[in-house]
Every structure is written in structure tokens, then in C-alpha cells.
């Protein structure tokens, strides 16, 4: 039985929401493309790639099947080879490590910092003669302190590739996630801030040579004449998905504003709870502009809180099913990363999406405050 008398339920994510709110426009875009028979590598994809590049400030954007392929293709395009090591943060999706693995290199997981992003000290400690790349994950819609990461890369002669799957539009010192290193990948998985109706992704790069390699790697290793010039993948962003993304990109800043407003509400209501650590509030640090892909808190008695919220109709999620990548021992990882292992026991994502009303957010806060009130603490 609910202890807060209320019929409200707040799911963690509402998958039909985007389609239902944009249904008429989406259907007319799909109809137009269907009638043109323009499904693969057509003008709509080219337009989206141009608009995405211009939005992020990258020289080039290339649509691909998903961000996992995007990261793999980016590394291959930049010349990462078997024997190379790629340092990445263990608090990320297994996709980051898989992309490194399938590019032929060895993924080397390192610690998470208190901001839930890659720990610069962890990077320094993991650099070896085989290290070729640092790949920070710009997690939860926040971009890492890229001055620090680029300085470490420069000191050791390493390249930087960003996993920006969760970070389209997020900025550090005014520059967009995904534009700092050699290349990066963004995900358009439906639950992403910019999501499509299925799988989708894009690679960003400022490097003309890498761009040319990416174009061919995503399309069976063919060059612009259709000649096969290398081994390649089939990983192209569908033209329909590109058109739907392009349409949504036009209003993207409003989406970000709303997510930041929700983060403000959470901050206002929850900041006095000693049992919680909240993400940095929007505008709390002028160097960071966060888009709040997720709102990931740290909580005392996390498991009990999650159960309690479930009973109140509030959906929550432990990112990656509650395990950091190096804890997937069947993948061969041997590292022990104690700070992340401590964090992972405390982290919980509470609802953060465009279907939330202010009342929903207030309700989630009421429930959390109620849980930590004297009645439930004993
Ligand atoms: C941090 C991170 N990296 C990579 C990916 C993989 O993205 P995709 O599902 O588009 O392959 C995701 C997707 O959720 C992610 O969150």
C-alpha cells in the first residue's frame, strides 16, 4: 500500500511519449520518405549530418547505426590497432569497452571520480607504454574537465576519443561534448535526450582524414565511387531516422531547458537531505553546461529507497544494472576499482525525461523526503 495517498505513478522513462507528442509530424515525414523510396544514404541524412555538425561546432558529423559502432569505427578510422591500449572510465556502458575490443585494442578500465566521470588520477596511474588513447565517457549529460584530460593526453603523447553517447549539447568551457579529441560518438537510442525510433548514432570529428575513413568504414569499406578500398562495416543511420532526428534537433534547446528546469526542481527540494549526494546544480559551475541525460544521485540505504519508491509508483534505475564494466569478470577484467565499487552501491537514477510534469517531480521529491523522514528511518 502507498504510504503517500496518491494515484500518481511516475515511470522512470516513457517510451511512447516522443512519438505520441510528435505523431502527426513524424507520420508526414515518414510518408514523404516512403513515397520517395529514400531509405539509405539519401538527402535527409546529409542534411541532418550538416545540421548536427553545425549544432555541435564539429567540422564533420557522420550518421551511423548506433553509438557502439560509432566508437568502434572512430577508433579504426584513427588508426587504433591490435596491441594498443585504450583507457576508459569503468562507470560507463559495456558498449564503450566493446567498441575498443572490436576495434582490436585492449580496454583498460579506470576509476570514476566524485563527479561520476573519469578520474584524471586514475588515467595517470593506468598509462603504459602500450597506451594509445584516452576515452572519457561524458556521462549523464555532463562533459568532463577536458582541460585536465587533454593535458594528460599531451603529456603522454596520447589521443583522445570521447564517448559522448549521453552528452549531445553538453558543454565544457563553451565547447560541445564530442568535439575535443580526434573523434567521438553520440547515441540516438530512444531514451537519449535526442532519441530516434530505434537505434541510431553519429560520429563527430574535426579531422578530414579520419572523416574520409569513417565514410568508407560505415559503408562496407567503399569509397565515393563505390570501389571497395578496405574492410568495412555496414553501419549507416537510416534516412528515416535521420529525418526524424533533424526535425527534433530544431527544438533541441527547449528540450535541454526543460531537463535543466527539472534538475533545478530536484535540487531545490532535495538539497537539504544529508542522506543524498545530488548531481551539480545547473549553473553551479560556469565551466559546465549539463543537459541531464540522467539525474543520478547517491543515496544512503539506496536499495531500501529504491524499493520504497517502487511501492509509491516511482520508477528508478541503477545504471548498467548496478555493475561497473570491470565487474563483468567474464570479459576478462582483473582490476579492482574500490571508489567506483563504493559509488556503484549508492548510485540511483531518478526520473528525468520530457514526459514529467512539475507535479510529477514534486511527487518524486515528496516520496524521497518521506522515506528519509523519522517515520521510515528507524
Ligand atoms: C555511455 C554510453 N556509451 C555507449 C552507449 C551505446 O550507445 P548505442 O546504444 O547507440 O550503441 C550508450 C547507450 O546507452 C551509453 O550510455
PDB file of C-alpha atoms and ligand atoms in Angstrom, residues 64-71 91-97 99 136-140 163-167 185-192 198-202 293-294 319-320, ligand 1:
ATOM      1  CA  UNK A  64      25.933   5.514 -38.126  1.00  0.00           C
ATOM      2  CA  UNK A  65      23.826   2.599 -36.918  1.00  0.00           C
ATOM      3  CA  UNK A  66      24.389   3.285 -33.211  1.00  0.00           C
ATOM      4  CA  UNK A  67      26.998   4.814 -30.901  1.00  0.00           C
ATOM      5  CA  UNK A  68      28.687   1.488 -30.170  1.00  0.00           C
ATOM      6  CA  UNK A  69      29.505   1.042 -33.860  1.00  0.00           C
ATOM      7  CA  UNK A  70      30.342   4.748 -33.939  1.00  0.00           C
ATOM      8  CA  UNK A  71      33.032   4.400 -31.278  1.00  0.00           C
ATOM      9  CA  UNK A  91      31.386   3.680 -14.883  1.00  0.00           C
ATOM     10  CA  UNK A  92      30.114   3.509 -18.437  1.00  0.00           C
ATOM     11  CA  UNK A  93      28.091   1.199 -20.607  1.00  0.00           C
ATOM     12  CA  UNK A  94      29.786  -2.051 -21.631  1.00  0.00           C
ATOM     13  CA  UNK A  95      29.430  -0.608 -25.161  1.00  0.00           C
ATOM     14  CA  UNK A  96      32.464   1.640 -24.579  1.00  0.00           C
ATOM     15  CA  UNK A  97      34.669  -1.357 -23.806  1.00  0.00           C
ATOM     16  CA  UNK A  99      33.878  -0.797 -29.158  1.00  0.00           C
ATOM     17  CA  UNK A 136      36.338   9.584 -21.390  1.00  0.00           C
ATOM     18  CA  UNK A 137      32.605   8.931 -21.218  1.00  0.00           C
ATOM     19  CA  UNK A 138      30.717  12.213 -20.989  1.00  0.00           C
ATOM     20  CA  UNK A 139      28.225  10.631 -18.647  1.00  0.00           C
ATOM     21  CA  UNK A 140      24.753  11.723 -17.597  1.00  0.00           C
ATOM     22  CA  UNK A 163      32.170   8.503 -25.684  1.00  0.00           C
ATOM     23  CA  UNK A 164      29.603  11.293 -25.975  1.00  0.00           C
ATOM     24  CA  UNK A 165      26.677   8.842 -26.297  1.00  0.00           C
ATOM     25  CA  UNK A 166      24.874  10.585 -23.412  1.00  0.00           C
ATOM     26  CA  UNK A 167      26.028  14.126 -23.951  1.00  0.00           C
ATOM     27  CA  UNK A 185      30.212   9.110 -30.911  1.00  0.00           C
ATOM     28  CA  UNK A 186      26.704  10.162 -29.913  1.00  0.00           C
ATOM     29  CA  UNK A 187      23.761   7.808 -29.382  1.00  0.00           C
ATOM     30  CA  UNK A 188      20.205   8.387 -30.556  1.00  0.00           C
ATOM     31  CA  UNK A 189      18.802   5.399 -28.644  1.00  0.00           C
ATOM     32  CA  UNK A 190      15.144   6.275 -27.874  1.00  0.00           C
ATOM     33  CA  UNK A 191      15.811   7.191 -24.214  1.00  0.00           C
ATOM     34  CA  UNK A 192      18.566   9.649 -25.131  1.00  0.00           C
ATOM     35  CA  UNK A 198      15.054   2.663 -32.742  1.00  0.00           C
ATOM     36  CA  UNK A 199      18.839   2.529 -32.896  1.00  0.00           C
ATOM     37  CA  UNK A 200      20.894   5.372 -34.291  1.00  0.00           C
ATOM     38  CA  UNK A 201      24.155   7.195 -33.719  1.00  0.00           C
ATOM     39  CA  UNK A 202      26.618   9.682 -35.138  1.00  0.00           C
ATOM     40  CA  UNK A 293      20.596  12.842 -19.792  1.00  0.00           C
ATOM     41  CA  UNK A 294      20.176  11.256 -16.360  1.00  0.00           C
ATOM     42  CA  UNK A 319      22.766   2.457 -14.261  1.00  0.00           C
ATOM     43  CA  UNK A 320      24.264  -0.588 -16.052  1.00  0.00           C
TER      44      UNK A 320
HETATM   45  C1  LIG B   1      27.784   5.870 -22.145  1.00  0.00           C
HETATM   46  C2  LIG B   1      27.254   5.083 -23.308  1.00  0.00           C
HETATM   47  N1  LIG B   1      28.105   4.640 -24.241  1.00  0.00           N
HETATM   48  C3  LIG B   1      27.672   3.955 -25.314  1.00  0.00           C
HETATM   49  C4  LIG B   1      26.339   3.674 -25.493  1.00  0.00           C
HETATM   50  C5  LIG B   1      25.905   2.872 -26.676  1.00  0.00           C
HETATM   51  O1  LIG B   1      25.023   3.575 -27.490  1.00  0.00           O
HETATM   52  P1  LIG B   1      24.170   2.787 -28.592  1.00  0.00           P
HETATM   53  O2  LIG B   1      23.054   2.090 -27.877  1.00  0.00           O
HETATM   54  O3  LIG B   1      23.673   3.857 -29.514  1.00  0.00           O
HETATM   55  O4  LIG B   1      25.082   1.843 -29.264  1.00  0.00           O
HETATM   56  C6  LIG B   1      25.412   4.126 -24.556  1.00  0.00           C
HETATM   57  C7  LIG B   1      23.983   3.847 -24.734  1.00  0.00           C
HETATM   58  O5  LIG B   1      23.171   3.804 -23.864  1.00  0.00           O
HETATM   59  C8  LIG B   1      25.875   4.844 -23.419  1.00  0.00           C
HETATM   60  O6  LIG B   1      25.032   5.284 -22.488  1.00  0.00           O
END
